[in-house]
CSV table of C-alpha atoms in Angstrom, one decimal:
chain,number,residue,atom,x,y,z
A,113,MET,CA,49.5,-29.1,87.3
A,114,SER,CA,48.6,-25.4,87.1
A,115,ASP,CA,51.7,-24.9,85.0
A,116,LEU,CA,50.4,-28.1,82.7
A,117,THR,CA,46.5,-25.9,82.2
A,118,THR,CA,48.4,-22.4,82.0
A,119,THR,CA,50.4,-23.8,79.0
A,120,THR,CA,47.6,-26.3,77.6
A,121,ALA,CA,44.9,-22.3,77.7
A,122,THR,CA,47.5,-20.6,76.1
A,123,ASP,CA,48.1,-22.8,72.9
A,124,ALA,CA,44.9,-23.6,72.8
A,125,ARG,CA,44.3,-19.3,72.8
A,126,ALA,CA,47.2,-19.5,69.8
A,127,GLY,CA,45.6,-22.2,68.3
A,128,ALA,CA,42.3,-20.6,67.5
A,129,GLU,CA,44.2,-16.9,66.5
A,130,GLY,CA,46.3,-19.0,64.4
A,131,ALA,CA,43.3,-20.3,62.7
A,132,VAL,CA,41.5,-17.4,62.5
A,133,GLU,CA,44.0,-15.6,60.9
A,134,GLY,CA,44.4,-18.7,58.9
A,135,GLY,CA,40.9,-18.3,57.7
A,136,VAL,CA,41.5,-14.6,57.0
A,137,GLU,CA,44.3,-15.2,54.4
A,138,ALA,CA,42.2,-17.5,53.2
A,139,ARG,CA,39.6,-15.9,52.0
A,140,LEU,CA,41.4,-12.6,50.9
A,141,GLU,CA,43.8,-15.3,48.4
A,142,GLY,CA,40.6,-16.6,47.3
A,143,HIS,CA,40.2,-12.9,45.2
A,144,ARG,CA,43.9,-13.0,44.3
A,145,THR,CA,43.2,-14.0,40.6
A,146,GLU,CA,40.3,-11.7,40.0
A,147,LEU,CA,41.6,-8.7,41.4
A,148,THR,CA,44.9,-9.1,39.6
A,149,GLY,CA,43.3,-9.2,36.7
A,150,TYR,CA,41.5,-5.9,37.3
A,151,CYS,CA,44.9,-4.1,38.5
A,152,TYR,CA,46.5,-5.6,35.2
A,153,ARG,CA,43.7,-4.0,33.0
A,154,MET,CA,44.1,-0.6,34.9
A,155,LEU,CA,48.0,-0.5,35.1
A,156,GLY,CA,48.7,-2.8,32.0
A,157,SER,CA,52.1,-4.3,33.4
A,158,ALA,CA,52.2,-8.0,34.8
A,159,PHE,CA,54.5,-6.9,37.4
A,160,GLU,CA,53.0,-3.6,39.0
A,161,ALA,CA,49.5,-5.6,39.4
A,162,GLU,CA,50.9,-8.4,40.7
A,163,ASP,CA,52.5,-5.8,43.2
A,164,ALA,CA,49.4,-3.5,43.7
A,165,VAL,CA,47.4,-6.9,44.7
A,166,GLN,CA,50.0,-8.1,47.0
A,167,ASP,CA,49.7,-4.1,49.3
A,168,THR,CA,45.8,-4.8,48.2
A,169,LEU,CA,45.9,-8.3,50.6
A,170,VAL,CA,48.5,-6.7,52.8
A,171,ARG,CA,46.4,-3.9,53.4
A,172,ALA,CA,43.4,-5.9,54.1
A,173,TRP,CA,44.6,-8.3,56.4
A,174,ARG,CA,46.1,-5.3,58.7
A,175,ASN,CA,42.8,-3.8,58.3
A,176,PHE,CA,40.3,-6.9,58.4
A,177,ASP,CA,39.2,-6.2,61.9
A,178,LYS,CA,37.7,-3.2,61.1
A,179,PHE,CA,36.0,-4.0,58.1
A,180,GLU,CA,32.4,-4.3,59.3
A,181,GLY,CA,30.6,-6.0,56.8
A,182,ARG,CA,28.4,-3.1,55.5
A,183,SER,CA,29.6,-4.0,52.2
A,184,SER,CA,30.8,-7.7,50.5
A,185,LEU,CA,34.7,-8.5,51.2
A,186,ARG,CA,34.9,-8.7,47.4
A,187,SER,CA,33.9,-5.1,47.2
A,188,TRP,CA,35.6,-3.9,50.0
A,189,LEU,CA,38.3,-5.4,48.6
A,190,TYR,CA,38.2,-3.5,45.5
A,191,ARG,CA,38.2,-0.8,47.2
A,192,ILE,CA,41.3,-1.1,48.5
A,193,ALA,CA,42.7,-2.2,45.1
A,194,THR,CA,41.4,0.9,43.0
A,195,ASN,CA,43.0,3.2,45.7
A,196,VAL,CA,46.2,1.1,45.4
A,197,CYS,CA,46.1,1.8,41.7
A,198,LEU,CA,45.2,5.1,41.6
A,199,ASP,CA,48.2,6.0,43.8
A,200,MET,CA,50.1,4.0,41.2
A,201,LEU,CA,49.0,5.4,38.2
A,202,SER,CA,48.9,9.5,40.0
A,203,ALA,CA,52.6,9.9,38.2
A,204,GLY,CA,50.9,9.8,34.9
A,205,ASN,CA,52.4,7.3,33.0
A,206,LYS,CA,50.7,5.5,30.6
A,207,ARG,CA,51.4,2.2,29.0
A,208,ALA,CA,51.7,1.3,25.2
A,209,ARG,CA,51.8,-0.9,22.1
A,210,PRO,CA,54.4,-0.3,19.4
A,211,VAL,CA,52.0,0.8,17.2
A,212,ASP,CA,50.6,3.4,20.0
A,213,LEU,CA,54.0,5.4,19.3
A,214,THR,CA,55.0,5.5,16.2
A,215,GLY,CA,53.9,4.5,12.2
A,216,PRO,CA,55.1,1.3,10.7
A,217,THR,CA,59.3,1.3,10.0
A,218,PRO,CA,59.6,-0.1,6.3
A,219,LEU,CA,62.1,-3.0,5.8
A,220,ALA,CA,64.7,-0.8,4.6
A,221,GLN,CA,64.7,1.4,7.5
A,222,ALA,CA,64.4,-0.7,10.5
A,223,ALA,CA,66.7,0.1,13.3
A,224,LEU,CA,66.3,-1.9,16.8
A,225,SER,CA,65.7,1.5,19.1
A,226,PRO,CA,65.0,-0.6,22.9
A,227,ARG,CA,63.0,2.4,25.0
A,228,PRO,CA,62.6,1.4,29.0
A,229,GLU,CA,60.4,-0.8,29.8
A,230,ASN,CA,57.9,1.2,31.5
A,231,VAL,CA,56.9,2.4,28.4
A,232,TRP,CA,55.3,-0.8,27.3
A,233,LEU,CA,52.0,-2.4,27.8
A,234,GLU,CA,53.0,-5.8,29.0
A,235,PRO,CA,51.8,-9.3,28.1
A,236,MET,CA,50.0,-11.3,31.0
A,237,PRO,CA,49.8,-15.6,31.4
A,238,ASP,CA,45.9,-16.4,31.2
A,239,GLY,CA,46.1,-18.0,34.3
A,240,ARG,CA,46.9,-15.0,36.8
A,241,ILE,CA,44.2,-13.0,35.6
A,242,LEU,CA,41.3,-15.2,34.3
A,243,PRO,CA,39.3,-16.6,37.2
A,244,THR,CA,37.3,-19.8,36.3
A,245,VAL,CA,34.1,-19.2,35.7
A,246,GLN,CA,30.9,-21.2,34.4
A,247,ASP,CA,29.0,-18.8,32.2
A,248,PRO,CA,30.8,-19.0,28.9
A,249,ALA,CA,29.2,-15.7,28.1
A,250,GLU,CA,30.6,-14.3,31.1
A,251,ALA,CA,34.1,-16.0,30.3
A,252,ALA,CA,34.3,-14.2,26.7
A,253,VAL,CA,33.8,-10.8,28.4
A,254,ALA,CA,36.2,-11.6,30.8
A,255,ARG,CA,38.6,-12.8,27.7
A,256,GLU,CA,38.2,-9.9,25.9
A,257,SER,CA,38.7,-7.7,28.4
A,258,VAL,CA,42.4,-8.6,29.1
A,259,ARG,CA,43.3,-8.7,25.0
A,260,LEU,CA,46.4,-6.5,24.2
A,261,ALA,CA,44.3,-3.8,22.1
A,262,PHE,CA,41.6,-3.5,24.8
A,263,VAL,CA,44.4,-3.0,27.5
A,264,ALA,CA,46.2,-0.8,25.8
A,265,ALA,CA,42.9,0.9,24.7
A,266,LEU,CA,42.5,1.1,28.2
A,267,GLN,CA,45.7,3.4,29.0
A,268,ARG,CA,44.5,6.2,26.7
A,269,LEU,CA,41.4,6.7,30.0
A,270,PRO,CA,41.9,9.1,32.6
A,271,SER,CA,42.6,6.7,35.9
A,272,LYS,CA,38.9,7.1,37.6
A,273,GLN,CA,37.4,6.5,33.9
A,274,ARG,CA,39.6,3.6,33.3
A,275,ALA,CA,38.7,2.7,36.9
A,276,VAL,CA,34.3,3.0,36.2
A,277,LEU,CA,34.8,1.3,32.9
A,278,ILE,CA,36.3,-2.1,33.8
A,279,LEU,CA,34.3,-2.1,36.9
A,280,ARG,CA,31.0,-0.9,34.9
A,281,GLU,CA,30.7,-2.8,31.2
A,282,VAL,CA,33.9,-5.8,32.1
A,283,LEU,CA,32.6,-6.3,35.9
A,284,ALA,CA,29.1,-5.8,35.9
A,285,TRP,CA,29.4,-3.2,38.6
A,286,LYS,CA,26.1,-1.7,39.3
A,287,ALA,CA,26.2,2.4,38.6
A,288,ALA,CA,25.1,2.9,42.3
A,289,GLU,CA,27.9,0.6,43.5
A,290,VAL,CA,31.0,2.2,41.5
A,291,ALA,CA,29.6,5.4,42.9
A,292,GLU,CA,30.1,4.2,46.4
A,293,LEU,CA,33.4,2.5,45.4
A,294,LEU,CA,34.7,5.9,44.2
A,295,GLU,CA,32.7,8.4,46.4
A,296,THR,CA,31.6,9.7,43.9
A,297,SER,CA,27.8,10.4,42.5
A,298,VAL,CA,26.1,8.1,40.1
A,299,ALA,CA,25.4,11.0,37.7
A,300,SER,CA,28.9,11.7,37.8
A,301,VAL,CA,30.0,7.7,37.1
A,302,ASN,CA,27.5,7.7,34.2
A,303,SER,CA,29.3,10.8,32.4
A,304,ALA,CA,32.6,9.0,33.0
A,305,LEU,CA,31.5,5.8,31.7
A,306,GLN,CA,30.4,7.9,28.6
A,307,ARG,CA,33.3,9.7,28.0
A,308,ALA,CA,35.4,6.3,28.4
A,309,ARG,CA,33.1,5.0,25.4
A,310,ALA,CA,33.8,8.1,23.1
A,311,THR,CA,37.7,7.7,23.6
A,312,LEU,CA,37.9,3.7,22.9
A,313,THR,CA,35.4,4.0,20.3
A,314,GLU,CA,37.7,7.4,18.8
A,315,HIS,CA,41.0,4.9,19.2
A,316,GLU,CA,39.4,1.6,17.8
A,317,GLY,CA,41.7,-0.4,15.0
A,318,ARG,CA,40.7,-3.4,13.6
A,319,VAL,CA,39.7,-6.0,16.2
A,320,PRO,CA,40.9,-9.7,16.6
A,321,ASP,CA,38.5,-12.6,16.0
A,322,ALA,CA,36.7,-12.6,19.4
A,323,ALA,CA,38.2,-14.2,22.6
A,324,GLY,CA,37.3,-17.7,22.9
A,325,PRO,CA,37.9,-21.4,22.7
A,326,LEU,CA,39.4,-22.2,19.5
A,327,ASP,CA,37.4,-24.1,17.1
A,328,GLU,CA,38.5,-26.0,14.7
A,329,GLU,CA,39.8,-23.9,11.8
A,330,GLN,CA,41.6,-21.7,14.4
A,331,GLN,CA,43.4,-24.5,15.6
A,332,GLU,CA,44.5,-25.7,12.3
A,333,LEU,CA,45.8,-22.4,11.4
A,334,LEU,CA,47.9,-22.1,14.2
A,335,GLU,CA,49.2,-25.6,14.0
A,336,ARG,CA,50.2,-24.4,10.7
A,337,TYR,CA,51.5,-21.5,11.8
A,338,VAL,CA,54.0,-23.5,14.3
A,339,THR,CA,55.7,-25.9,10.3
A,340,ALA,CA,55.7,-22.6,9.2
A,341,PHE,CA,57.9,-20.4,11.7
A,342,GLU,CA,59.6,-23.6,13.0
A,343,GLY,CA,60.6,-24.9,9.7
A,344,TYR,CA,61.4,-20.8,8.7
A,345,ASP,CA,58.9,-21.4,5.4
A,346,MET,CA,58.7,-17.5,4.3
A,347,ALA,CA,56.3,-18.6,1.3
A,348,ALA,CA,53.9,-20.8,3.8
A,349,LEU,CA,53.9,-18.1,6.5
A,350,THR,CA,52.9,-15.1,4.3
A,351,ALA,CA,49.9,-17.5,3.4
A,352,LEU,CA,49.1,-17.4,7.0
A,353,LEU,CA,49.1,-14.0,7.3
A,354,HIS,CA,47.0,-11.2,6.7
A,355,GLU,CA,48.3,-8.5,4.2
A,356,ASP,CA,48.5,-5.8,7.0
A,357,ALA,CA,49.5,-8.0,9.4
A,358,VAL,CA,51.4,-6.7,12.2
A,359,MET,CA,54.8,-7.7,14.0
A,360,THR,CA,56.0,-5.8,16.7
A,361,MET,CA,59.6,-6.3,19.1
A,362,PRO,CA,59.0,-4.6,22.5
A,363,PRO,CA,61.1,-2.8,23.8
A,364,PHE,CA,62.0,-2.1,20.7
A,365,ASP,CA,59.5,0.8,19.1
A,366,LEU,CA,60.3,-0.7,15.6
A,367,TRP,CA,57.3,-2.3,13.8
A,368,LEU,CA,56.5,-3.6,11.1
A,369,GLN,CA,53.3,-3.7,8.7
A,370,GLY,CA,52.6,-6.1,6.1
A,371,THR,CA,54.0,-9.5,4.4
A,372,SER,CA,56.8,-8.5,2.7
A,373,ASP,CA,58.2,-6.5,5.3
A,374,ILE,CA,57.4,-9.0,7.9
A,375,THR,CA,59.5,-11.7,5.8
A,376,GLY,CA,62.0,-9.8,4.6
A,377,PHE,CA,62.9,-9.1,8.2
A,378,MET,CA,63.0,-12.7,9.4
A,379,THR,CA,65.1,-13.7,6.7
A,380,THR,CA,67.6,-10.6,7.3
A,381,MET,CA,68.2,-9.0,11.0
A,382,GLY,CA,65.8,-11.8,12.8
A,383,ALA,CA,67.9,-14.7,10.6
A,384,ALA,CA,68.9,-16.1,13.5
A,385,CYS,CA,66.0,-17.3,14.5
A,386,ALA,CA,65.9,-20.0,11.8
A,387,GLY,CA,65.5,-23.6,13.1
A,388,SER,CA,63.5,-22.0,16.5
A,389,ARG,CA,60.7,-24.1,18.4
A,390,LEU,CA,57.3,-22.9,19.4
A,391,VAL,CA,55.6,-24.4,23.0
A,392,PRO,CA,52.3,-22.8,23.0
A,393,VAL,CA,51.3,-20.6,26.0
A,394,SER,CA,48.0,-18.5,26.8
A,395,ALA,CA,48.6,-15.0,27.1
A,396,ASN,CA,46.0,-12.0,27.2
A,397,GLY,CA,42.9,-14.5,26.3
A,398,SER,CA,44.6,-15.0,23.1
A,399,PRO,CA,46.6,-17.9,21.4
A,400,GLY,CA,50.5,-17.2,22.2
A,401,PHE,CA,53.7,-19.1,21.9
A,402,ALA,CA,57.3,-19.4,23.9
A,403,HIS,CA,59.5,-18.5,20.9
A,404,TYR,CA,63.1,-20.6,21.4
A,405,LYS,CA,66.4,-20.3,18.9
A,406,PRO,CA,68.7,-22.2,18.6
A,407,ASP,CA,71.8,-21.7,21.0
A,408,PRO,CA,74.6,-22.5,18.3
A,409,GLU,CA,77.8,-22.9,21.4
A,410,ASP,CA,76.2,-25.4,23.3
A,411,GLY,CA,73.3,-26.6,21.3
A,412,GLY,CA,69.5,-27.0,22.0
A,413,PHE,CA,67.1,-24.0,22.3
A,414,VAL,CA,67.1,-20.9,24.5
A,415,PRO,CA,64.6,-18.1,25.0
A,416,TRP,CA,63.9,-15.5,23.0
A,417,ALA,CA,60.1,-14.3,23.2
A,418,VAL,CA,56.6,-14.7,24.0
A,419,GLN,CA,54.7,-14.5,21.1
A,420,VAL,CA,51.2,-13.2,21.8
A,421,ILE,CA,48.8,-14.4,18.3
A,422,ASP,CA,45.7,-11.5,16.8
A,423,VAL,CA,43.8,-14.2,14.9
A,424,ARG,CA,41.1,-12.1,12.2
A,425,ASP,CA,38.6,-13.7,9.5
A,426,GLY,CA,40.9,-16.9,9.5
A,427,ALA,CA,44.2,-15.4,9.1
A,428,ILE,CA,47.1,-14.1,11.2
A,429,SER,CA,46.8,-10.3,11.7
A,430,GLY,CA,49.1,-9.8,14.6
A,431,MET,CA,52.6,-11.3,15.9
A,432,HIS,CA,53.3,-9.5,19.3
A,433,CYS,CA,56.8,-10.4,20.3
A,434,PHE,CA,58.1,-9.6,23.7
A,435,LEU,CA,61.7,-10.1,24.1
A,436,ASP,CA,62.6,-9.2,28.2
A,437,VAL,CA,62.8,-13.3,28.2
A,438,GLU,CA,64.3,-13.0,31.5
A,439,ARG,CA,61.1,-11.5,33.2
A,440,TRP,CA,58.6,-13.5,31.0
A,441,PHE,CA,59.4,-16.8,30.9
A,442,PRO,CA,59.7,-17.3,34.3
A,443,LEU,CA,55.9,-15.1,35.0
A,444,PHE,CA,54.8,-18.1,32.6
A,445,GLY,CA,56.5,-20.8,34.1
A,446,LEU,CA,58.7,-21.8,31.3
A,447,PRO,CA,62.1,-23.6,30.8
A,448,GLU,CA,65.0,-22.4,31.3
A,449,ARG,CA,66.0,-23.9,27.8
A,450,LEU,CA,64.6,-27.0,25.6
A,451,PRO,CA,67.4,-29.8,24.9
A,452,ALA,CA,68.4,-30.3,21.4
A,453,VAL,CA,66.2,-32.4,19.0
A,454,THR,CA,67.4,-35.5,17.8
A,455,ASP,CA,66.2,-38.7,15.8
A,456,ALA,CA,65.1,-40.7,18.7
A,457,GLY,CA,63.1,-37.5,20.1
């Protein structure tokens, strides 16, 4: 009987400890999405952001017994995440878009020259970085702050200015809270924020329409875009593009500007994409599509790009095509191929 009693008591203790650990893990996991959004804004990389958050949660779990509750759990996690990101940024690498590195290339001089993947700002599915919030205004700010143009602008800032601007402007932390997190003074935080704002203003270009749920006009525009792209109808596509629209294709540094160069590229170097299929995705607070091109050998359609679309003043101003499909399609949870379209289907 005593052995049974001892075993039962041991099992009970183990069960209680497991329940506590499970509760801690659940509390930490509840912050994963917002932390991923924060780290993504800081780092500009989908995969580095997820690595940073995993490191943050592991550190928090290992040191949870030292968390004394003098600040909120959320604040404590952001402190850890900020330190992780600052360590990762110490190498000085700044991710960018093709439009940040070179001028547009005329179609006659177009050449596909790849650069290493760590050069490029990466796309991110909305579901991994935008937590569900009830306040429409708060949701709109969150979507705006993960747009490609905004995240690219953040990469121009020194790392601590970047953290200050995100915490103050995006997450609406008080200056005193940011000062405590960064172990600095309120005056230093305010000064860093002022310098960060000035840098963003200096580099701010023509911004897309405000991020938000698509209205009827925008939805119709995107439907017409799908029809034109899948039909490879360049006249119809031209009618949907701004005259100064841009097309980028990381990992290539080539980018094109203007309807004639974009459609000219699509009918020459990009001619193999005729007859493609587009599947809607949500990326970086913007509309987007998974682009599958025809597979001439086995039939059906194979992954080619994740497109992130900018819309401005009722027309498409940007087509950002991320071509590293072995990385992006699994990240977005997309199928490896699409079946051939039949008359019945």
